[in-house]
Short mmCIF file of C-alpha atoms in Angstrom, two decimals:
data_model
loop_
_atom_site.label_atom_id
_atom_site.label_comp_id
_atom_site.label_asym_id
_atom_site.label_seq_id
_atom_site.Cartn_x
_atom_site.Cartn_y
_atom_site.Cartn_z
CA MET A 1 0.05 0.08 0.01
CA LYS A 2 2.80 2.11 0.68
CA LYS A 3 4.39 1.90 -2.59
CA VAL A 4 1.19 2.44 -4.18
CA LEU A 5 0.71 5.89 -2.73
CA THR A 6 4.16 6.68 -3.32
CA ALA A 7 3.63 6.04 -7.07
CA MET A 8 0.61 8.32 -6.93
CA LEU A 9 2.42 11.36 -5.70
CA PRO A 10 3.90 12.15 -8.86
CA LEU A 11 0.41 11.79 -10.59
CA MET A 12 -1.09 14.14 -7.84
CA ALA A 13 1.53 16.68 -8.29
CA LEU A 14 1.27 16.78 -12.12
CA LEU A 15 -2.42 17.03 -12.05
CA SER A 16 -2.12 20.15 -9.37
CA THR A 17 0.18 22.09 -12.10
CA PHE A 18 -2.50 22.53 -14.31
CA PRO A 19 -4.04 26.05 -14.39
CA ALA A 20 -7.39 26.78 -13.01
CA ALA A 21 -9.51 29.97 -12.75
CA VAL A 22 -10.49 31.18 -9.18
CA SER A 23 -13.82 32.52 -8.59
CA ALA A 24 -16.03 33.37 -5.76
CA ALA A 25 -18.24 30.42 -4.17
CA ALA A 26 -21.67 31.19 -4.29
CA GLY A 27 -23.01 32.34 -0.94
CA GLY A 28 -19.99 30.88 0.70
CA GLY A 29 -17.44 33.66 0.77
CA GLY A 30 -14.61 31.38 -0.10
CA GLU A 31 -12.78 30.64 -3.09
CA GLN A 32 -13.65 27.92 -5.53
CA LEU A 33 -11.84 26.77 -8.48
CA ASP A 34 -13.29 26.15 -11.82
CA LEU A 35 -11.98 22.51 -13.02
CA THR A 36 -14.58 22.08 -15.75
CA ASN A 37 -11.70 22.51 -18.21
CA HIS A 38 -9.15 21.07 -16.14
CA LEU A 39 -7.91 17.35 -16.20
CA VAL A 40 -8.75 16.59 -12.67
CA GLY A 41 -12.13 17.59 -13.83
CA PHE A 42 -12.26 15.10 -17.02
CA THR A 43 -10.89 12.67 -14.72
CA ALA A 44 -13.44 12.78 -12.10
CA LEU A 45 -16.04 12.76 -14.58
CA VAL A 46 -14.69 9.40 -16.01
CA VAL A 47 -14.23 8.25 -12.60
CA PHE A 48 -18.01 8.63 -11.74
CA ILE A 49 -19.15 6.88 -15.02
CA VAL A 50 -17.16 4.34 -14.54
CA ALA A 51 -18.11 3.67 -11.07
CA TYR A 52 -21.74 4.18 -11.79
CA GLY A 53 -21.48 1.69 -14.68
CA PHE A 54 -20.48 -0.85 -12.18
CA VAL A 55 -23.40 0.18 -9.90
CA MET A 56 -25.90 -0.60 -13.06
CA ALA A 57 -24.21 -3.87 -13.70
CA GLU A 58 -24.68 -4.97 -10.38
CA GLU A 59 -27.13 -7.82 -11.42
CA PHE A 60 -24.62 -9.27 -13.47
CA THR A 61 -21.59 -8.76 -11.73
CA HIS A 62 -22.48 -9.43 -8.31
CA LEU A 63 -20.45 -6.73 -7.03
CA ARG A 64 -22.10 -4.55 -4.40
CA LYS A 65 -23.21 -1.42 -5.75
CA SER A 66 -21.65 0.61 -2.64
CA LYS A 67 -17.91 -0.56 -3.47
CA PRO A 68 -17.44 1.42 -6.91
CA VAL A 69 -19.00 4.17 -5.41
CA LEU A 70 -16.87 4.66 -2.24
CA LEU A 71 -13.76 4.09 -4.26
CA ALA A 72 -14.68 6.77 -6.66
CA ALA A 73 -15.61 9.37 -3.82
CA GLY A 74 -12.02 9.06 -2.58
CA ILE A 75 -10.54 9.44 -5.72
CA ILE A 76 -12.38 12.30 -6.76
CA TRP A 77 -11.92 14.20 -3.51
CA ALA A 78 -8.17 13.35 -3.33
CA MET A 79 -7.71 15.04 -6.72
CA ILE A 80 -10.11 17.96 -5.74
CA ALA A 81 -7.98 18.47 -2.70
CA ALA A 82 -4.55 18.31 -4.06
CA VAL A 83 -5.35 20.82 -6.72
CA TYR A 84 -6.86 23.34 -4.04
CA ALA A 85 -3.63 22.85 -1.90
CA HIS A 86 -1.47 23.61 -4.83
CA HIS A 87 -3.43 26.94 -5.28
CA GLY A 88 -2.81 27.84 -1.74
CA LEU A 89 -6.37 26.93 -0.74
CA PRO A 90 -5.67 23.98 1.77
CA HIS A 91 -8.90 24.04 3.53
CA ALA A 92 -11.36 24.99 0.75
CA ALA A 93 -11.96 21.27 -0.26
CA GLU A 94 -12.10 20.11 3.38
CA GLN A 95 -14.88 22.57 4.10
CA ALA A 96 -16.80 21.38 1.04
CA VAL A 97 -16.45 17.77 1.78
CA ARG A 98 -17.44 18.47 5.41
CA HIS A 99 -20.88 20.16 3.98
CA ASN A 100 -21.53 16.93 2.04
CA ILE A 101 -20.79 14.61 4.87
CA LEU A 102 -22.95 16.72 7.28
CA GLU A 103 -25.84 16.28 4.63
CA TYR A 104 -25.18 12.45 4.34
CA ALA A 105 -25.16 12.13 8.25
CA GLU A 106 -28.83 13.51 8.49
CA LEU A 107 -29.76 11.21 5.80
CA PHE A 108 -27.82 8.41 7.10
CA LEU A 109 -29.21 8.73 10.63
CA PHE A 110 -32.86 9.00 9.54
CA LEU A 111 -32.82 6.22 7.49
CA LEU A 112 -30.97 4.07 10.16
CA VAL A 113 -33.87 4.54 12.48
CA ALA A 114 -36.38 3.63 9.60
CA MET A 115 -34.59 0.39 8.82
CA THR A 116 -34.21 -0.56 12.27
CA TYR A 117 -38.24 0.04 13.19
CA ILE A 118 -38.75 -2.02 9.34
CA ASN A 119 -36.42 -4.75 10.55
CA ALA A 120 -38.16 -4.81 14.03
CA MET A 121 -41.52 -5.19 12.67
CA ASP A 122 -40.16 -8.12 10.15
CA GLU A 123 -38.35 -9.72 13.14
CA ARG A 124 -41.99 -9.65 15.15
CA LEU A 125 -43.67 -11.26 11.72
CA VAL A 126 -45.66 -8.31 11.05
CA PHE A 127 -45.14 -8.52 7.36
CA ASP A 128 -45.15 -12.35 7.46
CA ALA A 129 -48.51 -12.25 8.96
CA LEU A 130 -49.87 -10.05 6.48
CA ARG A 131 -48.65 -12.15 3.54
CA ALA A 132 -50.04 -15.58 5.08
CA TRP A 133 -53.44 -13.57 5.34
CA LEU A 134 -53.39 -12.45 1.62
CA VAL A 135 -52.53 -15.96 0.42
CA ARG A 136 -55.24 -17.68 2.37
CA SER A 137 -57.82 -15.12 1.50
CA GLY A 138 -58.84 -17.03 -1.56
CA PHE A 139 -58.84 -13.85 -4.23
CA SER A 140 -58.73 -14.41 -7.75
CA TYR A 141 -55.83 -13.60 -9.85
CA ARG A 142 -57.30 -9.98 -11.08
CA LYS A 143 -58.34 -9.22 -7.36
CA LEU A 144 -55.03 -10.00 -5.94
CA PHE A 145 -53.43 -7.92 -8.79
CA TRP A 146 -55.56 -5.08 -7.72
CA PHE A 147 -55.12 -5.64 -3.94
CA THR A 148 -51.36 -6.03 -4.05
CA GLY A 149 -51.21 -2.77 -5.95
CA VAL A 150 -53.32 -0.80 -3.54
CA LEU A 151 -51.45 -2.11 -0.64
CA ALA A 152 -47.86 -1.13 -2.45
CA PHE A 153 -49.30 2.03 -3.06
CA PHE A 154 -50.45 3.04 0.54
CA ILE A 155 -47.63 0.94 2.61
CA SER A 156 -44.77 2.53 0.59
CA PRO A 157 -45.67 6.27 1.95
CA VAL A 158 -44.74 4.61 5.60
CA ALA A 159 -42.29 2.15 4.84
CA ASP A 160 -39.91 2.39 1.98
CA ASN A 161 -40.76 0.99 -1.34
CA LEU A 162 -38.06 -1.46 -1.64
CA THR A 163 -39.72 -3.08 1.37
CA THR A 164 -43.12 -2.94 0.39
CA ALA A 165 -42.27 -4.24 -3.12
CA LEU A 166 -40.53 -7.37 -1.49
CA LEU A 167 -43.44 -8.10 0.66
CA MET A 168 -46.10 -7.83 -2.25
CA CYS A 169 -43.92 -10.06 -4.49
CA ALA A 170 -43.77 -12.68 -1.82
CA VAL A 171 -47.45 -12.91 -1.83
CA VAL A 172 -47.63 -12.69 -5.59
CA LEU A 173 -45.05 -15.68 -5.75
CA ALA A 174 -46.70 -17.69 -3.04
CA VAL A 175 -49.94 -17.57 -4.66
CA GLY A 176 -49.25 -17.60 -8.63
CA ARG A 177 -45.90 -19.44 -8.85
CA ASP A 178 -47.62 -22.03 -11.29
CA ASN A 179 -49.07 -18.89 -13.31
CA PRO A 180 -45.75 -17.21 -14.96
CA ARG A 181 -48.17 -14.55 -16.88
CA PHE A 182 -49.98 -13.36 -13.55
CA VAL A 183 -46.50 -13.25 -11.51
CA THR A 184 -44.97 -11.04 -14.39
CA ILE A 185 -47.77 -8.57 -14.76
CA ALA A 186 -48.36 -8.47 -10.99
CA CYS A 187 -44.64 -7.29 -10.37
CA ILE A 188 -44.79 -4.89 -12.81
CA ASN A 189 -47.73 -3.46 -11.22
CA ILE A 190 -46.10 -3.48 -7.60
CA VAL A 191 -43.31 -1.79 -8.90
CA VAL A 192 -45.18 1.08 -10.61
CA ALA A 193 -47.69 1.30 -7.43
CA ALA A 194 -44.70 1.12 -4.79
CA ASN A 195 -42.67 4.22 -6.63
CA ALA A 196 -45.97 6.17 -7.18
CA GLY A 197 -47.02 5.61 -3.61
CA GLY A 198 -43.70 6.87 -2.33
CA ALA A 199 -43.81 9.85 -4.42
CA PHE A 200 -46.31 11.97 -2.49
CA SER A 201 -44.93 11.09 1.11
CA PRO A 202 -41.63 12.42 2.70
CA PHE A 203 -40.90 9.03 4.01
CA GLY A 204 -41.84 7.07 0.70
CA ASP A 205 -38.67 7.36 -1.32
CA ILE A 206 -35.08 8.64 -0.52
CA THR A 207 -35.67 11.59 -2.87
CA THR A 208 -38.69 12.76 -1.11
CA LEU A 209 -36.66 12.61 2.28
CA MET A 210 -33.92 14.44 0.73
CA VAL A 211 -36.44 17.37 -0.38
CA TRP A 212 -38.01 17.59 2.86
CA GLN A 213 -34.64 17.31 5.01
CA LYS A 214 -33.60 20.34 2.72
CA GLY A 215 -36.30 22.43 3.84
CA ILE A 216 -37.55 23.35 0.44
CA VAL A 217 -41.07 21.74 0.68
CA ASP A 218 -42.87 21.15 4.23
CA PHE A 219 -44.53 17.95 5.24
CA GLN A 220 -47.99 18.40 4.17
CA THR A 221 -47.20 19.86 1.06
CA PHE A 222 -46.15 16.53 -0.27
CA PHE A 223 -49.60 15.52 -0.28
CA LEU A 224 -50.55 17.58 -3.00
CA LEU A 225 -48.95 14.83 -5.12
CA PHE A 226 -51.47 12.35 -4.01
CA VAL A 227 -53.76 12.63 -7.06
CA PRO A 228 -50.90 12.84 -9.67
CA SER A 229 -49.10 9.90 -7.97
CA VAL A 230 -52.73 7.76 -8.09
CA VAL A 231 -52.94 8.61 -11.88
CA ASN A 232 -49.58 7.70 -12.65
CA TRP A 233 -50.25 4.05 -11.05
CA VAL A 234 -54.09 3.52 -11.98
CA ILE A 235 -53.56 4.18 -15.81
CA PRO A 236 -51.07 1.40 -16.42
CA ALA A 237 -52.92 -0.75 -13.89
CA ALA A 238 -56.18 -0.31 -15.68
CA VAL A 239 -54.44 -1.43 -19.13
CA MET A 240 -52.56 -4.26 -17.70
CA HIS A 241 -55.73 -5.46 -15.92
CA PHE A 242 -56.95 -7.02 -19.04
CA ALA A 243 -53.65 -8.97 -19.30
CA VAL A 244 -54.29 -10.80 -16.04
CA PRO A 245 -55.43 -14.35 -15.99
CA ASP A 246 -59.33 -14.32 -14.87
CA GLU A 247 -58.81 -17.48 -12.92
CA GLN A 248 -58.98 -18.52 -9.28
CA PRO A 249 -55.65 -19.71 -7.56
CA PRO A 250 -55.22 -22.54 -5.19
CA ALA A 251 -55.94 -21.54 -1.58
CA SER A 252 -53.64 -21.97 1.04
CA GLY A 253 -54.22 -22.49 5.04
CA GLU A 254 -50.95 -20.85 6.13
CA VAL A 255 -51.35 -18.85 9.71
CA VAL A 256 -48.63 -16.91 10.94
CA THR A 257 -49.10 -15.39 14.20
CA MET A 258 -47.14 -12.20 15.29
CA LYS A 259 -44.72 -12.25 17.90
CA ARG A 260 -45.59 -10.51 21.33
CA GLY A 261 -45.10 -6.61 20.95
CA ALA A 262 -45.86 -6.73 17.14
CA LYS A 263 -48.61 -4.06 17.47
CA ARG A 264 -47.00 -1.77 19.77
CA VAL A 265 -43.89 -1.65 17.91
CA ILE A 266 -46.17 -0.64 14.77
CA PHE A 267 -47.50 2.22 16.86
CA LEU A 268 -44.17 3.14 18.42
CA PHE A 269 -43.10 3.62 14.51
CA LEU A 270 -45.98 5.87 13.80
CA CYS A 271 -45.09 7.71 16.86
CA THR A 272 -41.71 8.10 15.73
CA ILE A 273 -42.95 9.49 12.37
CA ALA A 274 -45.09 11.91 14.47
CA THR A 275 -42.05 12.93 16.48
CA ALA A 276 -39.79 13.56 13.29
CA VAL A 277 -42.62 15.66 11.78
CA SER A 278 -43.20 17.87 14.72
CA PHE A 279 -39.63 18.41 15.52
CA HIS A 280 -39.20 19.70 12.02
CA ASN A 281 -42.14 21.96 11.45
CA PHE A 282 -42.63 23.25 15.02
CA LEU A 283 -39.10 23.10 16.36
CA HIS A 284 -37.10 23.63 13.11
CA LEU A 285 -34.67 20.87 13.82
CA PRO A 286 -33.46 18.19 11.45
CA PRO A 287 -35.94 15.27 11.13
CA MET A 288 -33.21 12.97 11.83
CA VAL A 289 -33.61 14.45 15.48
CA GLY A 290 -36.80 13.23 15.74
CA MET A 291 -36.16 10.02 14.31
CA MET A 292 -33.15 9.43 16.88
CA THR A 293 -35.70 10.24 19.54
CA GLY A 294 -38.16 7.76 18.18
CA LEU A 295 -35.42 5.01 18.23
CA ALA A 296 -35.26 5.65 21.85
CA TYR A 297 -39.00 4.62 22.06
CA LEU A 298 -37.96 1.12 20.54
CA LYS A 299 -34.97 0.70 22.61
CA LEU A 300 -36.75 1.47 25.81
CA PHE A 301 -39.72 -1.08 24.67
CA GLY A 302 -37.10 -3.65 23.91
CA TYR A 303 -35.82 -3.27 27.12
CA TYR A 304 -39.21 -3.83 28.76
CA LEU A 305 -39.79 -6.92 26.35
CA LYS A 306 -36.48 -8.13 27.86
CA LYS A 307 -37.37 -7.57 31.54
CA THR A 308 -40.79 -9.00 31.02
CA PHE A 309 -39.57 -12.31 29.25
CA ASP A 310 -39.91 -15.43 31.21
CA GLN A 311 -39.41 -18.71 29.29
CA ARG A 312 -40.41 -20.70 32.42
CA ALA A 313 -43.49 -18.77 33.35
CA ALA A 314 -44.55 -18.83 29.99
CA TYR A 315 -44.15 -22.88 29.67
CA LYS A 316 -46.10 -23.06 32.65
CA ARG A 317 -48.95 -20.73 31.50
CA ARG A 318 -49.47 -22.72 28.32
CA LYS A 319 -48.60 -26.02 29.61
CA THR A 320 -47.44 -27.35 26.14
CA ASP A 321 -44.17 -27.99 24.41
CA LEU A 322 -41.85 -25.32 24.07
CA ASN A 323 -41.76 -25.35 20.36
CA GLN A 324 -45.66 -24.26 20.47
CA LEU A 325 -45.16 -21.51 22.90
CA GLU A 326 -46.59 -18.16 21.87
CA LEU A 327 -43.79 -16.48 19.67
CA GLY A 328 -42.07 -13.81 21.76
CA ASP A 329 -42.37 -15.71 24.99
CA VAL A 330 -39.63 -17.68 23.62
CA VAL A 331 -37.57 -15.55 21.32
CA PRO A 332 -36.55 -12.29 23.27
CA PHE A 333 -36.54 -8.85 21.43
CA ASP A 334 -33.08 -7.45 20.71
CA VAL A 335 -32.96 -4.09 19.17
CA PHE A 336 -29.16 -3.99 18.41
CA LYS A 337 -29.89 -7.24 16.06
CA ASN A 338 -32.64 -4.96 13.93
CA ILE A 339 -29.88 -2.24 13.73
CA ALA A 340 -27.28 -4.67 12.36
CA ARG A 341 -29.77 -6.17 9.83
CA ALA A 342 -30.10 -2.64 8.49
CA GLU A 343 -29.25 -2.31 4.58
CA TRP A 344 -25.64 -1.13 5.16
CA ASP A 345 -24.63 -1.63 1.68
CA THR A 346 -27.49 0.92 0.72
CA LEU A 347 -26.22 3.36 3.30
CA MET A 348 -22.76 3.18 2.41
CA PHE A 349 -23.83 3.73 -1.35
CA PHE A 350 -25.49 6.71 -0.45
CA TYR A 351 -22.33 8.11 1.23
CA GLY A 352 -20.37 7.45 -1.97
CA VAL A 353 -22.81 8.83 -4.38
CA ILE A 354 -23.59 12.30 -2.13
CA LEU A 355 -19.65 12.71 -2.01
CA CYS A 356 -19.31 11.89 -5.66
CA VAL A 357 -21.93 14.37 -6.90
CA GLY A 358 -20.48 16.82 -4.20
CA GLY A 359 -17.19 16.67 -5.86
CA LEU A 360 -18.62 16.99 -9.23
CA GLY A 361 -20.62 20.10 -7.90
CA LEU A 362 -17.28 21.71 -6.60
CA ILE A 363 -15.37 21.15 -9.69
CA GLY A 364 -18.32 23.08 -11.43
CA TYR A 365 -20.17 20.69 -13.44
CA LEU A 366 -23.43 21.15 -11.75
CA ALA A 367 -23.42 24.80 -12.29
CA LEU A 368 -23.26 23.81 -16.04
CA THR A 369 -25.69 21.45 -16.01
CA SER A 370 -27.96 23.88 -14.15
CA GLU A 371 -27.14 26.38 -16.88
CA VAL A 372 -28.18 24.32 -19.74
CA MET A 373 -31.16 22.45 -17.92
CA TYR A 374 -33.00 25.03 -16.06
CA VAL A 375 -32.26 28.09 -17.72
CA GLU A 376 -32.04 27.14 -21.91
CA TRP A 377 -34.45 24.37 -21.59
CA GLY A 378 -36.63 25.45 -18.80
CA ALA A 379 -38.04 24.15 -15.79
CA THR A 380 -40.54 21.96 -16.87
CA GLN A 381 -38.57 20.35 -19.63
CA ALA A 382 -35.57 19.90 -17.21
CA ASN A 383 -37.71 18.42 -14.26
CA VAL A 384 -39.55 15.84 -16.85
CA MET A 385 -36.12 14.73 -18.17
CA VAL A 386 -35.09 14.23 -14.47
CA GLY A 387 -37.63 11.59 -14.38
CA ILE A 388 -36.32 10.13 -17.60
CA LEU A 389 -32.97 10.14 -16.26
CA SER A 390 -34.28 8.12 -13.04
CA ALA A 391 -35.15 5.33 -15.29
CA ILE A 392 -31.64 4.97 -16.42
CA VAL A 393 -29.49 6.25 -13.71
CA ASP A 394 -30.53 5.93 -9.89
CA ASN A 395 -32.81 8.69 -9.00
CA ILE A 396 -30.44 9.80 -5.80
CA PRO A 397 -27.66 11.04 -7.64
CA VAL A 398 -30.22 12.94 -9.66
CA MET A 399 -32.07 14.57 -7.07
CA PHE A 400 -29.03 15.21 -5.20
CA ALA A 401 -27.65 17.02 -8.17
CA VAL A 402 -30.96 18.94 -8.59
CA LEU A 403 -30.71 19.92 -4.87
CA THR A 404 -27.00 20.90 -5.09
CA MET A 405 -27.93 23.19 -8.13
CA GLN A 406 -30.89 24.41 -6.57
CA PRO A 407 -32.40 25.98 -9.36
CA ASP A 408 -34.74 29.34 -8.80
CA MET A 409 -38.03 27.33 -9.22
CA SER A 410 -41.75 27.92 -7.86
CA MET A 411 -43.10 25.36 -5.35
CA GLY A 412 -44.97 23.78 -8.25
CA GLN A 413 -41.93 22.81 -10.16
CA TRP A 414 -40.03 21.62 -7.02
CA LEU A 415 -43.46 19.13 -6.40
CA LEU A 416 -42.66 18.51 -10.09
CA VAL A 417 -39.36 17.18 -9.86
CA THR A 418 -40.13 15.34 -6.71
CA LEU A 419 -42.80 13.56 -8.56
CA THR A 420 -41.02 12.98 -11.75
CA ALA A 421 -37.71 11.64 -9.73
CA GLY A 422 -40.02 9.28 -7.76
CA VAL A 423 -42.02 7.82 -10.37
CA GLY A 424 -39.77 7.94 -13.42
CA GLY A 425 -37.78 4.74 -12.18
CA SER A 426 -40.84 2.83 -12.90
CA LEU A 427 -40.24 3.37 -16.71
CA LEU A 428 -37.45 0.51 -16.66
CA SER A 429 -37.17 -2.44 -14.08
CA ILE A 430 -33.50 -0.89 -13.45
CA GLY A 431 -34.85 2.33 -12.68
CA SER A 432 -35.68 1.80 -8.92
CA ALA A 433 -34.66 -0.31 -6.02
CA ALA A 434 -38.23 -1.98 -6.03
CA GLY A 435 -37.69 -3.17 -9.85
CA VAL A 436 -33.98 -4.12 -9.02
CA ALA A 437 -35.02 -6.26 -6.03
CA LEU A 438 -37.95 -7.94 -7.59
CA MET A 439 -35.89 -8.95 -10.62
CA GLY A 440 -33.80 -10.81 -8.20
CA GLN A 441 -36.77 -12.20 -6.04
CA ALA A 442 -38.84 -13.38 -9.14
CA ARG A 443 -36.01 -14.50 -11.22
CA GLY A 444 -36.88 -15.80 -14.65
CA LEU A 445 -40.69 -14.44 -14.11
CA TYR A 446 -39.95 -10.91 -13.83
CA THR A 447 -37.12 -9.82 -16.12
CA PHE A 448 -35.76 -6.40 -17.74
CA PHE A 449 -37.46 -7.48 -21.06
CA SER A 450 -40.86 -8.48 -19.54
CA HIS A 451 -41.15 -4.92 -17.95
CA LEU A 452 -39.74 -3.26 -20.90
CA ARG A 453 -42.84 -4.53 -22.93
CA TRP A 454 -45.13 -2.54 -20.74
CA THR A 455 -42.84 0.84 -20.67
CA PRO A 456 -45.32 2.61 -23.08
CA VAL A 457 -48.09 2.00 -20.91
CA ILE A 458 -46.33 2.96 -18.06
CA ALA A 459 -44.85 6.05 -19.85
CA LEU A 460 -48.51 7.03 -20.46
CA GLY A 461 -49.12 7.03 -16.97
CA TYR A 462 -45.95 9.17 -16.39
CA ALA A 463 -47.31 11.69 -18.80
CA ALA A 464 -50.66 11.70 -17.31
CA SER A 465 -49.36 12.46 -14.00
CA ILE A 466 -47.43 15.65 -15.10
CA LEU A 467 -50.55 16.84 -17.06
CA VAL A 468 -52.69 16.11 -13.82
CA HIS A 469 -50.11 17.82 -11.42
CA PHE A 470 -50.25 21.02 -13.68
CA TRP A 471 -53.96 20.93 -13.67
CA VAL A 472 -54.56 20.35 -9.65
CA ASN A 473 -51.91 22.06 -8.57
CA ASP A 474 -51.84 25.01 -10.61
CA SER A 475 -52.07 27.57 -7.83
CA GLN A 476 -48.48 26.13 -6.65
CA PHE A 477 -46.71 27.49 -9.36
CA SER A 478 -46.83 30.83 -8.25
CA ILE A 479 -45.48 30.16 -4.76
CA PRO A 480 -41.92 30.33 -4.05
CA PRO A 481 -40.37 27.22 -2.17
CA LEU A 482 -39.88 27.55 1.46
CA LEU A 483 -35.94 27.97 0.87
CA PRO A 484 -34.50 30.53 -1.73
#
């Protein structure tokens, strides 16, 4: 490793000798180098594109998506820091990267708590109980198609769209594994519904969460996107309905009993959301402070479950074999196991993406992009394109780039970009975490090309949701955002 670092020093020194123009950083009072025509800028762009190529190819390479972006972030910021140090600005890059890390820390802590609660509900068998109920309900394929879509749409605003999609897909596979046609269409419907449902809630998608935490749109304003989100899902679903087999699947008698405290964990999660919203709206604190406070609710409840856990007493009370005891009387609750089961690869991926995009922003590429998209094209065309890009590239770096550019737009336009970034990923199976996950869960049944066949119908819903947003939220296009 020492030899590698030694070998890199001449390269870093060479890069730092290229000329760069110095300009005042916007609103910061510090100095920012324009590196857009600099070798470091070109190299950083190539590094990011290559790294994101590996992210998009994760399904085929099985290389976790966090690895390439973590490496890319380190390389990009090392090159930037070397150039700034050469120009006598040794602390400018440090201050910039600290700003990006602060944004990541708020997102990280918020998501960590949300993931912990989801894992706690999963460990208490909340989702398994829901799945078992749906499987034994005796719905026809068409009823199940609509029921899983409705649940995906309304669960994803509270949970994340990935968890929601996986849960609904488990139901579809359990009921219709012998009917591949139904599984394929139902999975497409679930992806579209989960992404659409997440678009009108600050908790439904990472992009909406980022917009809310940035303070641009307040909590209740997001719900103005409810009707456009419904349109985005219902139109493709109505067309796909006629392709769903009109048959009755075999019923199942599976019954799953939730573990002790499951309902109280759900209640505490709702209390945690209320705390986060209250802290942000009334106390003007970052939402993650409320979420971390809510984590204390779960930890204290976990302590209560441990203290009241008595396997011997439970055995005497039930007078039966230990294997048949009420779940939760036998298995104690451990909150730290739920924290450990968080999607750490996803959390590390967010770190890499935020720092990569932040580095490209400091270089000057985001300012150029903002000039082209939001000045030359106009806000509407730019925001529609954001959704299309989200189908090819993950919506997280796209939305973070928009937030970093912070173009001068009305509230209606900020809601539009929130909508398009959230639902645009439904156009392709690789455009959202829900789609990628379901390709793995329903391997061979739900594929890239099976989704692609329905892309024109999904695009119709995408266009209709945008038009409906302009219609029902017309008054918002004259209102400035909360932050300039």
